[in-house]
Amino acid sequence: MTKPNVHAVHRDWERPFPLITHTEGIYLYDEHGNRYIDGSGGSSVVTAIGHGVHEIDQAMFAQAQKFSFYPAHAFSNQQFLDLSDLVVELAPGDLRNNSRVWITCTGTDANDDAIRLARQYWVESGKPSKYLVIGRWQGFHGNNIYIASVSGITARRRIFQPMFADSPHIAPAFCYRCFYEQTFPECNLLCARALESLICQLGPENVAAFIAEPVVGAALGCVPAPPGYFEKIREICDRYDVLLIIDEVMTGWGRTGAFWGIDHWNTSPDILTTAKGMTGGYTTLAAVVARDDIWAVLEKNRSPFKAGHTLNANAVSCAGAIAVIRYILDHNLTENARQRGEQALEGLQKLMDKHPIIGDVRGKGLMFGFEFVKDRATKEPFPPEQRVSLRFEQAALKRGLVTYPCSGTVNGVAGDMMLLAPPLIITAEQMDELLTILDSALTELEKEVQ
């Protein structure tokens, strides 16, 4: 039994948190013997290869037997070097075999360090006025104060707003609720062209970088950009000498049915960040992958990269990452994510036909979701105080499915949606089970709120 909680701080003060006792494959088991499908991939979009893959803990244990920690200011380690080589071999577009890798601890760290790199690159290149980083509203890149200011989740920004840096934003690429009230493709990608307008308003000489997720995760519930969006963004960044940072913290390592999320668009980033699925939840690790010529400017000036953490390039974590990546490749999990993702979206469309509470379904591969509406014709959201996404999460949980609730699609406050990202190993039969639970939970929710 769970002992009374006195000292541990959880994410919610009110709800109970049963203890997880063990995991296997796509399943979690709690102290009461209940089994759950890990439909959110952890918290969230983390468990790429499923739970209990012993090749991973064996690789980490083997490294730990040699050494687990070392003074990184004085030494390197072979796992770090091997992981960097592997990442560069697999990097997308022009980064492949033409980049260098900085290994850090979390997705937040990676995005923060990517922005540090962009800033330092411009200073070292003789353009010190370039400091602004443009983000997107309803985008999410991490939880430290600076990265939260670049992110665009209203609920997570409000309390810290007075502490934020100057971080301009453009509207998201969100066709279901288009900021410009247009329809794709007649819109001529106004959401992408807005970047050019903002760069010109700020002055290109002041703009260092633009950062975006290929598929927006927690902030919008798995919204991919429309076709042509990132190609236009790349064109604008090139025109005004702005670095393009692609945040693949959630979307990398086969999650979207392509090895990298940005592979769905014919676009190469200048800097790419990745974490989560890179180690599949077995440990924590993240990476910043940047063009070789960006790092070369720092190297030429003999200017060390001005970032770093105590546990950067931890040898045990690097060993775990290598094993996870090899597992993804050896078991062709990117292709399984593509196939099961198609099954998921087809199944969600059928649920949408049955349940009017669903206004939209979306996603790529095994990163998919749906949005709740009070009125499908008008896209009217439920009032925030009804906490619809949280209520659905509980309805699914008691049926044995973990989902990830999100809110704020309409104006950063209203609008409820669900994010799902089961492990890439999920089978067709298990996906059917997941969809059946969604159907039952939707039926319960509709009775409560309509």
GROMACS .gro file of C-alpha atoms in nm:
model
  450
    1MET     CA    1   0.000   0.000   0.000
    2THR     CA    2   0.103   0.358  -0.060
    3LYS     CA    3   0.237   0.510   0.259
    4PRO     CA    4   0.095   0.852   0.353
    5ASN     CA    5   0.268   1.123   0.153
    6VAL     CA    6   0.432   1.379   0.379
    7HIS     CA    7   0.735   1.506   0.193
    8ALA     CA    8   0.703   1.434  -0.180
    9VAL     CA    9   0.558   1.710  -0.400
   10HIS     CA   10   0.346   1.580  -0.689
   11ARG     CA   11   0.205   1.769  -0.987
   12ASP     CA   12  -0.140   1.803  -0.830
   13TRP     CA   13  -0.239   1.868  -0.469
   14GLU     CA   14  -0.580   1.699  -0.488
   15ARG     CA   15  -0.572   1.383  -0.696
   16PRO     CA   16  -0.432   1.051  -0.570
   17PHE     CA   17  -0.115   0.912  -0.725
   18PRO     CA   18  -0.110   0.530  -0.706
   19LEU     CA   19   0.233   0.372  -0.698
   20ILE     CA   20   0.364   0.207  -1.012
   21THR     CA   21   0.515  -0.130  -0.919
   22HIS     CA   22   0.641  -0.257  -1.254
   23THR     CA   23   0.616  -0.209  -1.629
   24GLU     CA   24   0.641  -0.425  -1.939
   25GLY     CA   25   0.607  -0.341  -2.308
   26ILE     CA   26   0.333  -0.080  -2.344
   27TYR     CA   27   0.184  -0.157  -2.003
   28LEU     CA   28   0.211  -0.008  -1.654
   29TYR     CA   29   0.104  -0.191  -1.336
   30ASP     CA   30   0.010  -0.023  -1.009
   31GLU     CA   31   0.013  -0.131  -0.645
   32HIS     CA   32  -0.348  -0.251  -0.668
   33GLY     CA   33  -0.278  -0.485  -0.958
   34ASN     CA   34  -0.436  -0.260  -1.220
   35ARG     CA   35  -0.290  -0.261  -1.571
   36TYR     CA   36  -0.272   0.051  -1.787
   37ILE     CA   37  -0.175   0.116  -2.147
   38ASP     CA   38   0.095   0.384  -2.149
   39GLY     CA   39  -0.099   0.587  -2.402
   40SER     CA   40   0.084   0.912  -2.334
   41GLY     CA   41   0.433   0.768  -2.357
   42GLY     CA   42   0.509   0.890  -2.005
   43SER     CA   43   0.470   1.261  -1.931
   44SER     CA   44   0.481   1.282  -2.227
   45VAL     CA   45   0.601   1.138  -2.563
   46VAL     CA   46   0.899   0.968  -2.400
   47THR     CA   47   0.866   0.589  -2.397
   48ALA     CA   48   0.979   0.519  -2.752
   49ILE     CA   49   1.069   0.150  -2.729
   50GLY     CA   50   0.838   0.050  -2.446
   51HIS     CA   51   0.920  -0.061  -2.095
   52GLY     CA   52   1.145  -0.338  -1.970
   53VAL     CA   53   1.380  -0.372  -2.267
   54HIS     CA   54   1.674  -0.534  -2.093
   55GLU     CA   55   1.924  -0.449  -2.365
   56ILE     CA   56   1.906  -0.092  -2.239
   57ASP     CA   57   1.964  -0.151  -1.869
   58GLN     CA   58   2.236  -0.402  -1.956
   59ALA     CA   59   2.419  -0.144  -2.169
   60MET     CA   60   2.392   0.113  -1.891
   61PHE     CA   61   2.502  -0.135  -1.624
   62ALA     CA   62   2.802  -0.241  -1.831
   63GLN     CA   63   2.914   0.121  -1.852
   64ALA     CA   64   2.843   0.184  -1.483
   65GLN     CA   65   3.070  -0.107  -1.393
   66LYS     CA   66   3.355   0.074  -1.570
   67PHE     CA   67   3.270   0.425  -1.445
   68SER     CA   68   2.953   0.628  -1.411
   69PHE     CA   69   3.082   0.981  -1.360
   70TYR     CA   70   3.397   1.166  -1.450
   71PRO     CA   71   3.536   1.524  -1.445
   72ALA     CA   72   3.411   1.648  -1.783
   73HIS     CA   73   3.625   1.962  -1.766
   74ALA     CA   74   3.935   1.744  -1.792
   75PHE     CA   75   3.834   1.423  -1.975
   76SER     CA   76   3.603   1.281  -2.240
   77ASN     CA   77   3.439   0.937  -2.261
   78GLN     CA   78   3.397   0.688  -2.545
   79GLN     CA   79   3.018   0.660  -2.509
   80PHE     CA   80   2.988   1.035  -2.565
   81LEU     CA   81   3.204   1.015  -2.877
   82ASP     CA   82   3.016   0.713  -3.015
   83LEU     CA   83   2.676   0.869  -2.948
   84SER     CA   84   2.778   1.193  -3.121
   85ASP     CA   85   2.892   0.998  -3.428
   86LEU     CA   86   2.565   0.806  -3.437
   87VAL     CA   87   2.351   1.119  -3.407
   88VAL     CA   88   2.539   1.294  -3.688
   89GLU     CA   89   2.498   0.986  -3.911
   90LEU     CA   90   2.122   0.998  -3.854
   91ALA     CA   91   2.066   1.376  -3.852
   92PRO     CA   92   1.816   1.520  -4.102
   93GLY     CA   93   1.885   1.711  -4.421
   94ASP     CA   94   2.204   1.911  -4.442
   95LEU     CA   95   2.293   1.824  -4.083
   96ARG     CA   96   2.365   1.463  -4.178
   97ASN     CA   97   2.740   1.406  -4.167
   98ASN     CA   98   2.782   1.784  -4.155
   99SER     CA   99   2.720   1.872  -3.791
  100ARG     CA  100   2.854   1.845  -3.438
  101VAL     CA  101   2.673   1.742  -3.123
  102TRP     CA  102   2.648   1.891  -2.775
  103ILE     CA  103   2.509   1.645  -2.519
  104THR     CA  104   2.314   1.781  -2.223
  105CYS     CA  105   2.048   1.662  -1.979
  106THR     CA  106   1.688   1.756  -2.072
  107GLY     CA  107   1.483   1.902  -2.354
  108THR     CA  108   1.466   2.233  -2.171
  109ASP     CA  109   1.845   2.234  -2.142
  110ALA     CA  110   1.883   2.151  -2.510
  111ASN     CA  111   1.660   2.437  -2.623
  112ASP     CA  112   1.825   2.679  -2.383
  113ASP     CA  113   2.168   2.572  -2.507
  114ALA     CA  114   2.058   2.595  -2.871
  115ILE     CA  115   1.963   2.957  -2.813
  116ARG     CA  116   2.290   3.018  -2.630
  117LEU     CA  117   2.471   2.874  -2.932
  118ALA     CA  118   2.278   3.095  -3.173
  119ARG     CA  119   2.361   3.404  -2.970
  120GLN     CA  120   2.727   3.315  -2.927
  121TYR     CA  121   2.758   3.232  -3.296
  122TRP     CA  122   2.640   3.578  -3.399
  123VAL     CA  123   2.864   3.751  -3.145
  124GLU     CA  124   3.164   3.549  -3.261
  125SER     CA  125   3.068   3.624  -3.623
  126GLY     CA  126   3.087   3.999  -3.565
  127LYS     CA  127   2.711   4.058  -3.548
  128PRO     CA  128   2.653   4.119  -3.176
  129SER     CA  129   2.325   4.305  -3.229
  130LYS     CA  130   2.148   3.979  -3.322
  131TYR     CA  131   1.994   3.859  -2.995
  132LEU     CA  132   1.618   3.821  -3.033
  133VAL     CA  133   1.467   3.473  -3.063
  134ILE     CA  134   1.122   3.451  -3.219
  135GLY     CA  135   0.889   3.177  -3.098
  136ARG     CA  136   0.526   3.090  -3.168
  137TRP     CA  137   0.222   3.135  -2.951
  138GLN     CA  138   0.097   2.799  -2.826
  139GLY     CA  139   0.440   2.649  -2.874
  140PHE     CA  140   0.635   2.483  -2.595
  141HIS     CA  141   1.011   2.447  -2.556
  142GLY     CA  142   1.072   2.390  -2.185
  143ASN     CA  143   1.033   2.509  -1.830
  144ASN     CA  144   1.320   2.732  -1.726
  145ILE     CA  145   1.246   3.104  -1.710
  146TYR     CA  146   1.407   3.204  -2.038
  147ILE     CA  147   1.272   2.911  -2.239
  148ALA     CA  148   0.925   2.970  -2.091
  149SER     CA  149   0.943   3.324  -2.229
  150VAL     CA  150   1.021   3.188  -2.577
  151SER     CA  151   0.738   2.936  -2.540
  152GLY     CA  152   0.379   3.042  -2.589
  153ILE     CA  153   0.161   2.858  -2.336
  154THR     CA  154  -0.041   3.127  -2.161
  155ALA     CA  155  -0.113   2.927  -1.846
  156ARG     CA  156   0.255   2.852  -1.787
  157ARG     CA  157   0.366   3.207  -1.865
  158ARG     CA  158   0.131   3.422  -1.661
  159ILE     CA  159   0.282   3.401  -1.313
  160PHE     CA  160   0.638   3.445  -1.443
  161GLN     CA  161   0.562   3.716  -1.699
  162PRO     CA  162   0.744   3.996  -1.511
  163MET     CA  163   1.064   3.789  -1.516
  164PHE     CA  164   1.064   3.710  -1.888
  165ALA     CA  165   1.313   3.822  -2.147
  166ASP     CA  166   1.204   4.008  -2.459
  167SER     CA  167   1.079   3.723  -2.678
  168PRO     CA  168   0.855   3.810  -2.973
  169HIS     CA  169   0.607   3.557  -3.112
  170ILE     CA  170   0.406   3.480  -3.423
  171ALA     CA  171   0.080   3.285  -3.448
  172PRO     CA  172   0.098   2.906  -3.468
  173ALA     CA  173   0.045   2.706  -3.786
  174PHE     CA  174  -0.294   2.580  -3.668
  175CYS     CA  175  -0.537   2.530  -3.956
  176TYR     CA  176  -0.831   2.412  -3.742
  177ARG     CA  177  -0.834   2.744  -3.557
  178CYS     CA  178  -0.652   2.966  -3.804
  179PHE     CA  179  -0.540   3.292  -3.644
  180TYR     CA  180  -0.611   3.467  -3.975
  181GLU     CA  181  -0.950   3.297  -4.027
  182GLN     CA  182  -0.831   3.158  -4.359
  183THR     CA  183  -0.845   2.813  -4.521
  184PHE     CA  184  -0.546   2.616  -4.643
  185PRO     CA  185  -0.415   2.630  -4.914
  186GLU     CA  186  -0.593   2.949  -5.021
  187CYS     CA  187  -0.437   3.121  -4.718
  188ASN     CA  188  -0.101   3.133  -4.900
  189LEU     CA  189   0.063   3.034  -4.570
  190LEU     CA  190   0.000   3.365  -4.395
  191CYS     CA  191   0.110   3.204  -4.068
  192ALA     CA  192   0.457   3.145  -4.213
  193ARG     CA  193   0.475   3.480  -4.391
  194ALA     CA  194   0.407   3.648  -4.057
  195LEU     CA  195   0.764   3.562  -3.963
  196GLU     CA  196   0.896   3.787  -4.239
  197SER     CA  197   0.678   4.076  -4.125
  198LEU     CA  198   0.793   4.041  -3.765
  199ILE     CA  199   1.161   4.014  -3.859
  200CYS     CA  200   1.130   4.334  -4.062
  201GLN     CA  201   0.951   4.512  -3.776
  202LEU     CA  202   1.219   4.409  -3.527
  203GLY     CA  203   1.503   4.470  -3.769
  204PRO     CA  204   1.685   4.168  -3.919
  205GLU     CA  205   2.005   4.294  -3.760
  206ASN     CA  206   1.847   4.223  -3.420
  207VAL     CA  207   1.703   3.874  -3.482
  208ALA     CA  208   1.921   3.574  -3.399
  209ALA     CA  209   1.688   3.277  -3.448
  210PHE     CA  210   1.340   3.136  -3.493
  211ILE     CA  211   1.240   2.823  -3.300
  212ALA     CA  212   0.949   2.588  -3.373
  213GLU     CA  213   0.824   2.232  -3.325
  214PRO     CA  214   0.740   2.037  -3.645
  215VAL     CA  215   0.436   1.894  -3.466
  216VAL     CA  216   0.322   2.103  -3.170
  217GLY     CA  217   0.285   1.872  -2.872
  218ALA     CA  218   0.156   1.970  -2.529
  219ALA     CA  219   0.052   2.322  -2.625
  220LEU     CA  220  -0.188   2.224  -2.905
  221GLY     CA  221  -0.234   1.849  -2.883
  222CYS     CA  222  -0.034   1.719  -3.180
  223VAL     CA  223  -0.079   1.982  -3.450
  224PRO     CA  224   0.148   1.938  -3.754
  225ALA     CA  225   0.227   2.237  -3.971
  226PRO     CA  226   0.057   2.235  -4.314
  227PRO     CA  227   0.247   2.133  -4.629
  228GLY     CA  228   0.494   2.397  -4.741
  229TYR     CA  229   0.507   2.575  -4.406
  230PHE     CA  230   0.863   2.495  -4.306
  231GLU     CA  231   0.988   2.538  -4.661
  232LYS     CA  232   0.858   2.895  -4.647
  233ILE     CA  233   1.004   2.945  -4.298
  234ARG     CA  234   1.343   2.822  -4.424
  235GLU     CA  235   1.326   3.066  -4.717
  236ILE     CA  236   1.249   3.359  -4.486
  237CYS     CA  237   1.524   3.269  -4.239
  238ASP     CA  238   1.776   3.250  -4.523
  239ARG     CA  239   1.664   3.583  -4.665
  240TYR     CA  240   1.719   3.767  -4.337
  241ASP     CA  241   2.017   3.576  -4.199
  242VAL     CA  242   1.821   3.418  -3.913
  243LEU     CA  243   1.906   3.074  -3.773
  244LEU     CA  244   1.631   2.812  -3.783
  245ILE     CA  245   1.611   2.602  -3.465
  246ILE     CA  246   1.388   2.295  -3.493
  247ASP     CA  247   1.271   2.152  -3.161
  248GLU     CA  248   1.256   1.772  -3.202
  249VAL     CA  249   1.240   1.702  -2.829
  250MET     CA  250   0.908   1.522  -2.881
  251THR     CA  251   0.909   1.446  -3.252
  252GLY     CA  252   1.248   1.281  -3.303
  253TRP     CA  253   1.354   0.914  -3.323
  254GLY     CA  254   1.069   0.781  -3.538
  255ARG     CA  255   0.782   0.916  -3.330
  256THR     CA  256   0.593   1.078  -3.622
  257GLY     CA  257   0.639   0.794  -3.871
  258ALA     CA  258   0.948   0.965  -4.009
  259PHE     CA  259   1.280   0.947  -3.827
  260TRP     CA  260   1.266   1.321  -3.760
  261GLY     CA  261   0.954   1.532  -3.752
  262ILE     CA  262   1.108   1.783  -3.991
  263ASP     CA  263   1.150   1.501  -4.247
  264HIS     CA  264   0.783   1.552  -4.335
  265TRP     CA  265   0.889   1.884  -4.487
  266ASN     CA  266   1.172   1.939  -4.734
  267THR     CA  267   1.363   2.150  -4.484
  268SER     CA  268   1.700   2.144  -4.310
  269PRO     CA  269   1.742   2.323  -3.977
  270ASP     CA  270   2.055   2.509  -3.876
  271ILE     CA  271   2.022   2.374  -3.523
  272LEU     CA  272   1.817   2.078  -3.401
  273THR     CA  273   1.734   1.983  -3.044
  274THR     CA  274   1.626   1.642  -2.924
  275ALA     CA  275   1.561   1.451  -2.600
  276LYS     CA  276   1.276   1.232  -2.465
  277GLY     CA  277   1.266   0.938  -2.710
  278MET     CA  278   1.644   0.955  -2.745
  279THR     CA  279   1.669   0.754  -2.423
  280GLY     CA  280   1.311   0.629  -2.412
  281GLY     CA  281   1.265   0.708  -2.043
  282TYR     CA  282   1.546   0.479  -1.928
  283THR     CA  283   1.755   0.780  -1.833
  284THR     CA  284   1.768   1.152  -1.905
  285LEU     CA  285   1.968   1.292  -2.194
  286ALA     CA  286   1.934   1.555  -2.466
  287ALA     CA  287   2.132   1.686  -2.759
  288VAL     CA  288   2.193   2.001  -2.959
  289VAL     CA  289   2.290   1.924  -3.319
  290ALA     CA  290   2.419   2.219  -3.520
  291ARG     CA  291   2.580   2.272  -3.857
  292ASP     CA  292   2.954   2.219  -3.858
  293ASP     CA  293   3.021   2.574  -3.978
  294ILE     CA  294   2.838   2.718  -3.675
  295TRP     CA  295   3.063   2.532  -3.435
  296ALA     CA  296   3.363   2.614  -3.656
  297VAL     CA  297   3.324   2.986  -3.585
  298LEU     CA  298   3.362   2.922  -3.212
  299GLU     CA  299   3.650   2.686  -3.276
  300LYS     CA  300   3.830   2.935  -3.500
  301ASN     CA  301   3.804   3.203  -3.233
  302ARG     CA  302   3.913   2.956  -2.963
  303SER     CA  303   3.595   3.048  -2.780
  304PRO     CA  304   3.453   2.764  -2.567
  305PHE     CA  305   3.077   2.715  -2.590
  306LYS     CA  306   2.938   2.913  -2.298
  307ALA     CA  307   2.704   2.649  -2.160
  308GLY     CA  308   2.732   2.333  -1.957
  309HIS     CA  309   2.586   2.127  -1.677
  310THR     CA  310   2.736   1.896  -1.417
  311LEU     CA  311   2.592   1.585  -1.583
  312ASN     CA  312   2.656   1.679  -1.948
  313ALA     CA  313   2.753   1.377  -2.162
  314ASN     CA  314   2.713   1.139  -1.869
  315ALA     CA  315   2.868   0.811  -1.982
  316VAL     CA  316   2.593   0.585  -1.843
  317SER     CA  317   2.321   0.793  -2.006
  318CYS     CA  318   2.511   0.803  -2.336
  319ALA     CA  319   2.535   0.423  -2.327
  320GLY     CA  320   2.160   0.404  -2.271
  321ALA     CA  321   2.091   0.642  -2.559
  322ILE     CA  322   2.305   0.440  -2.799
  323ALA     CA  323   2.119   0.122  -2.703
  324VAL     CA  324   1.777   0.287  -2.744
  325ILE     CA  325   1.863   0.432  -3.085
  326ARG     CA  326   2.001   0.097  -3.203
  327TYR     CA  327   1.681  -0.072  -3.085
  328ILE     CA  328   1.468   0.174  -3.283
  329LEU     CA  329   1.676   0.109  -3.594
  330ASP     CA  330   1.705  -0.269  -3.555
  331HIS     CA  331   1.331  -0.314  -3.502
  332ASN     CA  332   1.222  -0.069  -3.773
  333LEU     CA  333   1.006   0.118  -3.524
  334THR     CA  334   0.975   0.426  -3.744
  335GLU     CA  335   0.778   0.220  -3.995
  336ASN     CA  336   0.563   0.072  -3.719
  337ALA     CA  337   0.492   0.425  -3.595
  338ARG     CA  338   0.379   0.520  -3.945
  339GLN     CA  339   0.149   0.220  -3.982
  340ARG     CA  340   0.001   0.234  -3.634
  341GLY     CA  341  -0.035   0.610  -3.667
  342GLU     CA  342  -0.248   0.564  -3.978
  343GLN     CA  343  -0.456   0.311  -3.786
  344ALA     CA  344  -0.495   0.556  -3.497
  345LEU     CA  345  -0.609   0.847  -3.713
  346GLU     CA  346  -0.851   0.624  -3.903
  347GLY     CA  347  -0.990   0.501  -3.573
  348LEU     CA  348  -1.020   0.854  -3.435
  349GLN     CA  349  -1.210   0.963  -3.745
  350LYS     CA  350  -1.462   0.686  -3.677
  351LEU     CA  351  -1.489   0.799  -3.315
  352MET     CA  352  -1.542   1.155  -3.436
  353ASP     CA  353  -1.832   1.034  -3.652
  354LYS     CA  354  -1.984   0.873  -3.342
  355HIS     CA  355  -1.907   1.139  -3.081
  356PRO     CA  356  -2.004   1.502  -3.158
  357ILE     CA  357  -1.792   1.617  -2.864
  358ILE     CA  358  -1.485   1.570  -3.088
  359GLY     CA  359  -1.422   1.870  -3.312
  360ASP     CA  360  -1.091   1.774  -3.470
  361VAL     CA  361  -0.847   1.484  -3.489
  362ARG     CA  362  -0.484   1.538  -3.587
  363GLY     CA  363  -0.129   1.418  -3.562
  364LYS     CA  364   0.159   1.240  -3.733
  365GLY     CA  365   0.254   0.879  -3.669
  366LEU     CA  366   0.226   0.782  -3.304
  367MET     CA  367   0.185   1.140  -3.190
  368PHE     CA  368  -0.185   1.206  -3.232
  369GLY     CA  369  -0.475   1.368  -3.055
  370PHE     CA  370  -0.818   1.521  -3.070
  371GLU     CA  371  -0.991   1.839  -2.959
  372PHE     CA  372  -1.315   1.868  -2.766
  373VAL     CA  373  -1.587   2.114  -2.868
  374LYS     CA  374  -1.921   2.209  -2.723
  375ASP     CA  375  -2.053   2.281  -3.074
  376ARG     CA  376  -1.882   2.122  -3.373
  377ALA     CA  377  -2.035   2.361  -3.626
  378THR     CA  378  -1.908   2.675  -3.451
  379LYS     CA  379  -1.602   2.512  -3.289
  380GLU     CA  380  -1.716   2.661  -2.958
  381PRO     CA  381  -1.499   2.524  -2.676
  382PHE     CA  382  -1.620   2.414  -2.338
  383PRO     CA  383  -1.577   2.667  -2.057
  384PRO     CA  384  -1.237   2.618  -1.890
  385GLU     CA  385  -1.400   2.568  -1.550
  386GLN     CA  386  -1.556   2.243  -1.676
  387ARG     CA  387  -1.204   2.094  -1.702
  388VAL     CA  388  -1.316   1.865  -1.983
  389SER     CA  389  -0.975   1.730  -2.077
  390LEU     CA  390  -0.895   1.646  -1.714
  391ARG     CA  391  -1.228   1.471  -1.673
  392PHE     CA  392  -1.166   1.267  -1.984
  393GLU     CA  393  -0.820   1.175  -1.858
  394GLN     CA  394  -0.975   1.030  -1.542
  395ALA     CA  395  -1.245   0.845  -1.738
  396ALA     CA  396  -0.979   0.682  -1.955
  397LEU     CA  397  -0.750   0.611  -1.660
  398LYS     CA  398  -1.009   0.412  -1.469
  399ARG     CA  399  -1.054   0.204  -1.785
  400GLY     CA  400  -0.684   0.129  -1.807
  401LEU     CA  401  -0.549   0.393  -2.044
  402VAL     CA  402  -0.311   0.677  -1.960
  403THR     CA  403  -0.367   0.987  -2.174
  404TYR     CA  404  -0.224   1.338  -2.156
  405PRO     CA  405  -0.472   1.627  -2.109
  406CYS     CA  406  -0.400   1.965  -2.267
  407SER     CA  407  -0.582   2.298  -2.274
  408GLY     CA  408  -0.562   2.645  -2.424
  409THR     CA  409  -0.611   2.583  -2.796
  410VAL     CA  410  -0.845   2.876  -2.850
  411ASN     CA  411  -0.682   3.171  -2.680
  412GLY     CA  412  -0.429   3.014  -2.449
  413VAL     CA  413  -0.698   2.961  -2.185
  414ALA     CA  414  -1.008   2.792  -2.332
  415GLY     CA  415  -1.005   2.480  -2.546
  416ASP     CA  416  -0.951   2.119  -2.438
  417MET     CA  417  -0.762   1.846  -2.621
  418MET     CA  418  -0.596   1.512  -2.559
  419LEU     CA  419  -0.247   1.402  -2.659
  420LEU     CA  420  -0.164   1.037  -2.718
  421ALA     CA  421   0.180   0.894  -2.786
  422PRO     CA  422   0.202   0.522  -2.705
  423PRO     CA  423   0.534   0.339  -2.737
  424LEU     CA  424   0.650   0.280  -3.093
  425ILE     CA  425   0.627  -0.097  -3.035
  426ILE     CA  426   0.246  -0.094  -3.008
  427THR     CA  427   0.076  -0.363  -3.217
  428ALA     CA  428  -0.239  -0.337  -3.429
  429GLU     CA  429  -0.433  -0.535  -3.167
  430GLN     CA  430  -0.312  -0.311  -2.886
  431MET     CA  431  -0.407  -0.002  -3.086
  432ASP     CA  432  -0.757  -0.145  -3.125
  433GLU     CA  433  -0.770  -0.188  -2.747
  434LEU     CA  434  -0.660   0.174  -2.700
  435LEU     CA  435  -0.929   0.300  -2.939
  436THR     CA  436  -1.196   0.090  -2.767
  437ILE     CA  437  -1.112   0.250  -2.433
  438LEU     CA  438  -1.125   0.597  -2.590
  439ASP     CA  439  -1.473   0.517  -2.722
  440SER     CA  440  -1.599   0.411  -2.380
  441ALA     CA  441  -1.445   0.711  -2.203
  442LEU     CA  442  -1.594   0.949  -2.461
  443THR     CA  443  -1.938   0.800  -2.403
  444GLU     CA  444  -1.908   0.865  -2.029
  445LEU     CA  445  -1.780   1.219  -2.080
  446GLU     CA  446  -2.060   1.313  -2.318
  447LYS     CA  447  -2.320   1.209  -2.062
  448GLU     CA  448  -2.155   1.435  -1.805
  449VAL     CA  449  -2.103   1.754  -2.005
  450GLN     CA  450  -2.387   1.766  -2.257
   0.00000   0.00000   0.00000
